[in-house]
Amino acid sequence: MFRAQWMFELAPGVSSSNLENRPCRAARGSLQKTSADTKGKQEQAKEEKARELFLKAVEEEQNGALYEAIKFYRRAMQLVPDIEFKITYTRSPDGDGVGNSYIEDNDDDSKMADLLSYFQQQLTFQESVLKLCQPELESSQTHISVLPMEVLMYIFRWVVSSDLDLRSLEQLSLVCRGFYICARDPEIWRLACLKVWGRSCIKLVPYTSWREMFLERPRVRFDGVYISKTTYIRQGEQSLDGFYRAWHQVEYYRYIRFFPDGHVMMLTTPEEPQSIVPRLRTRNTRTDAILLGHYRLSQDTDNQTKVFAVITKKKEEKPLDYKYRYFRRVPVQEADQSFHVGLQLCSSGHQRFNKLIWIHHSCHITYKSTGETAVSAFEIDKMYTPLFFARVRSYTAFSERPL
């Protein structure tokens, strides 16, 4: 010990004053370390106490004792002001005590990632017999949870219907956990995909589910109308004295409505969308100038989805005119007129598949007497503005058949 102390005194920068203060500094460092540990334990104990008070306040609030809950809330926030943001509460499957019914944030995030399996697990924990939902209030009438699963799934297929009203299906899934499970049934989404793409969607790859395919794969939308507005200036006639010439601003709209069974309607009119869109909800419209036809989807090698449609004017049956039946009429050459339309499907902004860009537009006239066809193609210029999708807020399916 004497040799070690002697070697330390010979070290450069060490004086006798440093030697005297060394034991004091060591003692002071040990005291500071002990006080820091004690302070950390006190903070941890204070946070635990605040957590218990906060959870007790939540329990009192759920039981209806609001005055007692406010007192516990106040005591918890006096200990830790931000205790509300340090815990999160989500009911566990057991539900025995308050402390056990609250979990951490990362557990909640993992459950939200796969909500379907989490809800299925919740229903399994509740009862030995799996029930999709429970009545909130006691009633003498039969609750919908008594129905078998097959009948419930048939009801859900009626909600979707042959018009593919999947928006109503998503709204129905918000009722309870059981309805959420039924709304995610793979068979419903598989039938919807077959209705849209036919045999081309037999393989699920690269999608993980039929619902993901329906939401991510490019397709036309059925819950609204594609609308474009065209505005141009037209030169009018010159005045009699030649002093001025009038100019006219012309505005008109193009409406295209698609249906899941491959039919399409097209209308060109100067009327506003507020008066036209309600008439295009079904195919049984009485608008005279409407064009009816069918369409198909095509995906090229450049991964661009295109829509090709052939539309014709709605045929009207003319009544027989018996007034001039004894007179010889000049024969008029009858012809069938059809329009061939090509559109490219795009996405704009946050919405998906809400934009159609014109590719080509042509008119085909076929004469019945000779069978000849005359084709006249229209030049795609600034008059062919893109069509943007407008969802009908009050849209509901009026189909008479389930999915």
Short mmCIF file of C-alpha atoms in Angstrom, two decimals, residues 10-297:
data_model
loop_
_atom_site.label_atom_id
_atom_site.label_comp_id
_atom_site.label_asym_id
_atom_site.label_seq_id
_atom_site.Cartn_x
_atom_site.Cartn_y
_atom_site.Cartn_z
CA LEU A 10 5.11 10.76 -8.15
CA ALA A 11 2.62 10.91 -10.98
CA PRO A 12 2.60 14.33 -12.80
CA GLY A 13 -0.26 16.78 -11.99
CA VAL A 14 -0.97 15.33 -8.55
CA SER A 15 -0.53 17.62 -5.55
CA SER A 16 -1.09 17.22 -1.84
CA SER A 17 -4.38 19.17 -2.06
CA ASN A 18 -5.71 16.68 -4.62
CA LEU A 19 -4.80 13.85 -2.32
CA GLU A 20 -6.72 15.41 0.52
CA ASN A 21 -9.84 16.06 -1.62
CA ARG A 22 -9.89 12.62 -3.24
CA PRO A 23 -11.80 10.79 -0.48
CA CYS A 24 -14.33 13.63 -0.32
CA ARG A 25 -15.00 13.49 -4.09
CA ALA A 26 -15.44 9.73 -3.99
CA ALA A 27 -17.91 10.00 -1.14
CA ARG A 28 -19.74 12.83 -2.91
CA GLY A 29 -20.01 10.77 -6.18
CA SER A 30 -21.41 7.79 -4.33
CA LEU A 31 -23.98 10.03 -2.62
CA GLN A 32 -25.03 11.55 -5.97
CA LYS A 33 -25.44 8.11 -7.54
CA THR A 34 -27.50 6.90 -4.62
CA SER A 35 -29.74 9.99 -4.75
CA ALA A 36 -30.26 9.58 -8.53
CA ASP A 37 -31.33 5.96 -8.08
CA THR A 38 -33.67 6.94 -5.30
CA LYS A 39 -35.18 9.72 -7.42
CA GLY A 40 -35.70 7.35 -10.36
CA LYS A 41 -37.48 4.85 -8.12
CA GLN A 42 -39.65 7.61 -6.73
CA GLU A 43 -40.62 8.76 -10.25
CA GLN A 44 -41.45 5.21 -11.26
CA ALA A 45 -43.55 4.68 -8.13
CA LYS A 46 -45.32 7.97 -8.75
CA GLU A 47 -46.14 6.97 -12.36
CA GLU A 48 -47.45 3.58 -11.23
CA LYS A 49 -49.65 5.28 -8.64
CA ALA A 50 -50.93 7.72 -11.28
CA ARG A 51 -51.65 4.82 -13.63
CA GLU A 52 -53.68 3.01 -10.96
CA LEU A 53 -55.66 6.16 -10.19
CA PHE A 54 -56.34 6.82 -13.87
CA LEU A 55 -57.58 3.26 -14.49
CA LYS A 56 -59.72 3.50 -11.37
CA ALA A 57 -61.23 6.70 -12.77
CA VAL A 58 -62.01 4.96 -16.05
CA GLU A 59 -63.74 2.15 -14.17
CA GLU A 60 -65.82 4.63 -12.16
CA GLU A 61 -66.78 6.49 -15.34
CA GLN A 62 -67.93 3.27 -16.99
CA ASN A 63 -70.04 2.48 -13.92
CA GLY A 64 -71.71 5.90 -14.11
CA ALA A 65 -70.05 7.47 -11.06
CA LEU A 66 -68.83 10.59 -12.81
CA TYR A 67 -68.14 12.58 -9.63
CA GLU A 68 -65.86 9.88 -8.23
CA ALA A 69 -64.19 9.51 -11.63
CA ILE A 70 -63.36 13.23 -11.73
CA LYS A 71 -61.67 13.00 -8.33
CA PHE A 72 -59.49 10.09 -9.42
CA TYR A 73 -58.66 11.83 -12.72
CA ARG A 74 -57.58 14.95 -10.81
CA ARG A 75 -55.36 13.00 -8.39
CA ALA A 76 -53.73 11.07 -11.24
CA MET A 77 -52.95 14.21 -13.25
CA GLN A 78 -51.55 15.94 -10.16
CA LEU A 79 -48.98 13.15 -9.90
CA VAL A 80 -48.21 12.84 -13.65
CA PRO A 81 -49.78 15.54 -15.85
CA ASP A 82 -49.44 13.54 -19.11
CA ILE A 83 -50.52 10.16 -17.69
CA GLU A 84 -53.36 10.02 -20.24
CA PHE A 85 -50.88 9.73 -23.12
CA LYS A 86 -48.64 7.17 -21.43
CA ILE A 87 -51.26 4.43 -21.31
CA THR A 88 -53.81 3.13 -23.77
CA TYR A 89 -56.85 1.08 -22.96
CA THR A 90 -58.31 -1.69 -25.07
CA ARG A 91 -60.47 -4.50 -23.72
CA SER A 92 -58.79 -7.87 -23.47
CA PRO A 93 -60.62 -11.17 -24.12
CA ASP A 94 -60.70 -12.00 -20.38
CA GLY A 95 -62.15 -8.76 -19.03
CA ASP A 96 -61.72 -9.81 -15.39
CA GLY A 97 -60.18 -6.69 -13.90
CA VAL A 98 -59.45 -3.16 -14.94
CA GLY A 99 -55.71 -3.52 -14.79
CA ASN A 100 -55.79 -6.60 -16.99
CA SER A 101 -58.07 -4.94 -19.54
CA TYR A 102 -55.50 -2.35 -20.62
CA ILE A 103 -52.54 -3.17 -22.87
CA GLU A 104 -49.63 -1.32 -24.37
CA ASP A 105 -49.51 0.51 -27.70
CA ASN A 106 -47.44 -2.02 -29.61
CA ASP A 107 -49.86 -4.85 -28.79
CA ASP A 108 -52.75 -2.74 -30.06
CA ASP A 109 -50.92 -1.99 -33.30
CA SER A 110 -50.25 -5.66 -33.94
CA LYS A 111 -53.95 -6.47 -33.48
CA MET A 112 -55.06 -3.66 -35.77
CA ALA A 113 -52.77 -5.01 -38.49
CA ASP A 114 -54.94 -8.13 -38.79
CA LEU A 115 -58.32 -7.00 -37.54
CA LEU A 116 -60.20 -9.96 -39.01
CA SER A 117 -58.29 -12.63 -37.06
CA TYR A 118 -58.43 -10.47 -33.94
CA PHE A 119 -62.25 -10.24 -34.12
CA GLN A 120 -62.52 -13.97 -34.74
CA GLN A 121 -60.38 -14.58 -31.67
CA GLN A 122 -62.56 -12.21 -29.63
CA LEU A 123 -65.73 -14.06 -30.56
CA THR A 124 -64.10 -17.40 -29.77
CA PHE A 125 -63.16 -16.21 -26.27
CA GLN A 126 -66.65 -14.92 -25.49
CA GLU A 127 -68.63 -18.15 -25.67
CA SER A 128 -68.15 -21.78 -26.49
CA VAL A 129 -70.80 -21.47 -29.23
CA LEU A 130 -69.72 -18.95 -31.86
CA LYS A 131 -72.26 -16.11 -32.23
CA LEU A 132 -71.66 -13.24 -34.59
CA CYS A 133 -73.37 -10.61 -32.46
CA GLN A 134 -75.26 -10.10 -29.21
CA PRO A 135 -78.43 -8.03 -28.66
CA GLU A 136 -77.66 -4.75 -26.95
CA LEU A 137 -81.07 -4.57 -25.27
CA GLU A 138 -83.38 -7.38 -24.18
CA SER A 139 -86.29 -7.87 -26.54
CA SER A 140 -89.09 -10.37 -26.95
CA GLN A 141 -88.51 -10.46 -30.70
CA THR A 142 -86.05 -12.78 -32.39
CA HIS A 143 -82.61 -11.26 -32.77
CA ILE A 144 -80.67 -11.52 -36.03
CA SER A 145 -77.87 -13.43 -34.27
CA VAL A 146 -80.18 -16.45 -34.01
CA LEU A 147 -80.10 -16.94 -37.79
CA PRO A 148 -77.70 -19.57 -39.16
CA MET A 149 -74.50 -18.46 -40.82
CA GLU A 150 -75.75 -19.58 -44.25
CA VAL A 151 -78.82 -17.34 -44.03
CA LEU A 152 -76.75 -14.37 -42.88
CA MET A 153 -74.31 -14.79 -45.76
CA TYR A 154 -77.26 -14.94 -48.19
CA ILE A 155 -78.53 -11.65 -46.75
CA PHE A 156 -75.08 -10.12 -47.25
CA ARG A 157 -75.11 -11.28 -50.88
CA TRP A 158 -78.45 -9.50 -51.30
CA VAL A 159 -76.88 -6.34 -49.91
CA VAL A 160 -74.13 -6.50 -52.53
CA SER A 161 -76.62 -7.62 -55.21
CA SER A 162 -75.81 -8.04 -58.88
CA ASP A 163 -75.08 -4.29 -59.08
CA LEU A 164 -71.97 -4.79 -56.90
CA ASP A 165 -72.96 -2.29 -54.23
CA LEU A 166 -69.87 -3.05 -52.15
CA ARG A 167 -70.00 0.35 -50.53
CA SER A 168 -73.14 -0.74 -48.68
CA LEU A 169 -71.31 -3.91 -47.68
CA GLU A 170 -68.51 -1.85 -46.12
CA GLN A 171 -71.07 0.25 -44.25
CA LEU A 172 -72.74 -2.92 -43.00
CA SER A 173 -69.40 -4.15 -41.63
CA LEU A 174 -69.35 -1.16 -39.23
CA VAL A 175 -72.31 -2.50 -37.24
CA CYS A 176 -70.41 -5.01 -35.08
CA ARG A 177 -67.51 -7.45 -35.08
CA GLY A 178 -69.65 -10.30 -36.38
CA PHE A 179 -70.86 -8.29 -39.38
CA TYR A 180 -67.25 -7.27 -40.02
CA ILE A 181 -66.31 -10.96 -40.27
CA CYS A 182 -69.21 -11.67 -42.64
CA ALA A 183 -68.34 -8.67 -44.83
CA ARG A 184 -64.79 -10.04 -45.25
CA ASP A 185 -66.00 -13.43 -46.48
CA PRO A 186 -63.73 -14.47 -49.40
CA GLU A 187 -66.61 -15.96 -51.40
CA ILE A 188 -68.42 -12.60 -51.68
CA TRP A 189 -65.31 -10.84 -52.97
CA ARG A 190 -64.46 -13.75 -55.30
CA LEU A 191 -67.90 -13.53 -56.93
CA ALA A 192 -67.48 -9.76 -57.26
CA CYS A 193 -64.13 -10.22 -59.03
CA LEU A 194 -65.61 -12.81 -61.39
CA LYS A 195 -68.45 -10.41 -62.18
CA VAL A 196 -65.99 -7.65 -63.15
CA TRP A 197 -63.15 -9.49 -64.91
CA GLY A 198 -64.69 -12.86 -65.76
CA ARG A 199 -62.37 -15.78 -66.32
CA SER A 200 -59.28 -13.58 -66.43
CA CYS A 201 -59.17 -13.39 -62.62
CA ILE A 202 -59.01 -17.12 -61.83
CA LYS A 203 -55.52 -16.75 -60.37
CA LEU A 204 -55.19 -14.75 -57.17
CA VAL A 205 -51.49 -13.96 -57.67
CA PRO A 206 -50.02 -11.33 -57.09
CA TYR A 207 -52.78 -10.34 -54.65
CA THR A 208 -53.16 -11.86 -51.19
CA SER A 209 -56.98 -11.89 -51.11
CA TRP A 210 -59.98 -11.43 -53.38
CA ARG A 211 -60.84 -8.20 -51.60
CA GLU A 212 -57.40 -6.79 -52.29
CA MET A 213 -57.77 -7.73 -55.96
CA PHE A 214 -61.11 -5.93 -56.20
CA LEU A 215 -59.72 -2.79 -54.55
CA GLU A 216 -56.31 -2.65 -56.25
CA ARG A 217 -56.83 -4.03 -59.76
CA PRO A 218 -57.82 -1.35 -62.30
CA ARG A 219 -61.54 -1.33 -63.11
CA VAL A 220 -64.33 1.09 -63.89
CA ARG A 221 -66.47 2.24 -60.99
CA PHE A 222 -70.18 1.46 -60.72
CA ASP A 223 -71.33 3.69 -57.85
CA GLY A 224 -71.54 6.89 -59.87
CA VAL A 225 -71.10 8.58 -63.24
CA TYR A 226 -68.07 9.73 -65.25
CA ILE A 227 -68.62 13.36 -66.30
CA SER A 228 -66.72 15.75 -68.56
CA LYS A 229 -67.49 19.40 -69.24
CA THR A 230 -66.58 20.99 -72.57
CA THR A 231 -66.57 24.75 -73.14
CA TYR A 232 -65.70 26.58 -76.35
CA ILE A 233 -66.34 29.89 -78.13
CA ARG A 234 -68.34 29.91 -81.38
CA GLN A 235 -68.49 32.79 -83.80
CA GLY A 236 -71.98 34.10 -84.48
CA GLU A 237 -73.54 35.97 -87.40
CA GLN A 238 -72.57 39.50 -88.29
CA SER A 239 -75.02 42.31 -87.68
CA LEU A 240 -76.96 43.85 -90.57
CA ASP A 241 -74.95 47.05 -90.56
CA GLY A 242 -71.68 45.12 -90.27
CA PHE A 243 -70.70 47.01 -87.15
CA TYR A 244 -70.24 44.05 -84.81
CA ARG A 245 -70.21 40.23 -84.78
CA ALA A 246 -71.57 38.18 -81.87
CA TRP A 247 -69.61 35.41 -80.11
CA HIS A 248 -71.33 32.57 -78.26
CA GLN A 249 -69.96 30.54 -75.37
CA VAL A 250 -71.12 26.93 -75.67
CA GLU A 251 -71.08 24.49 -72.74
CA TYR A 252 -72.16 20.87 -72.73
CA TYR A 253 -71.54 17.72 -70.68
CA ARG A 254 -70.76 14.10 -71.49
CA TYR A 255 -72.02 11.44 -69.09
CA ILE A 256 -70.90 7.80 -69.09
CA ARG A 257 -72.42 5.26 -66.70
CA PHE A 258 -71.03 1.70 -66.40
CA PHE A 259 -72.81 -1.38 -65.06
CA PRO A 260 -71.25 -4.60 -63.74
CA ASP A 261 -72.94 -6.82 -66.37
CA GLY A 262 -71.04 -5.11 -69.21
CA HIS A 263 -73.61 -2.50 -70.23
CA VAL A 264 -72.85 1.19 -70.57
CA MET A 265 -74.89 4.37 -71.10
CA MET A 266 -73.65 7.59 -72.69
CA LEU A 267 -75.38 10.95 -72.88
CA THR A 268 -74.31 14.31 -74.34
CA THR A 269 -76.43 17.23 -73.16
CA PRO A 270 -76.12 20.84 -71.98
CA GLU A 271 -78.08 20.07 -68.80
CA GLU A 272 -76.35 20.26 -65.42
CA PRO A 273 -75.30 17.10 -63.51
CA GLN A 274 -77.79 17.82 -60.72
CA SER A 275 -80.69 17.03 -63.06
CA ILE A 276 -79.07 14.32 -65.21
CA VAL A 277 -77.29 12.05 -62.72
CA PRO A 278 -80.49 10.85 -60.97
CA ARG A 279 -81.84 9.69 -64.33
CA LEU A 280 -78.81 7.46 -64.93
CA ARG A 281 -79.18 5.31 -61.83
CA THR A 282 -80.84 2.49 -63.77
CA ARG A 283 -80.87 1.38 -67.39
CA ASN A 284 -84.63 1.90 -67.63
CA THR A 285 -84.34 5.61 -68.22
CA ARG A 286 -86.75 7.55 -70.39
CA THR A 287 -84.22 10.03 -71.74
CA ASP A 288 -84.50 10.05 -75.53
CA ALA A 289 -80.99 11.15 -76.46
CA ILE A 290 -79.25 8.45 -74.43
CA LEU A 291 -76.95 5.91 -76.10
CA LEU A 292 -76.85 2.29 -74.93
CA GLY A 293 -74.20 -0.33 -75.53
CA HIS A 294 -71.66 -2.68 -73.99
CA TYR A 295 -68.02 -2.37 -72.96
CA ARG A 296 -64.98 -4.49 -72.14
CA LEU A 297 -61.74 -3.97 -70.22
#
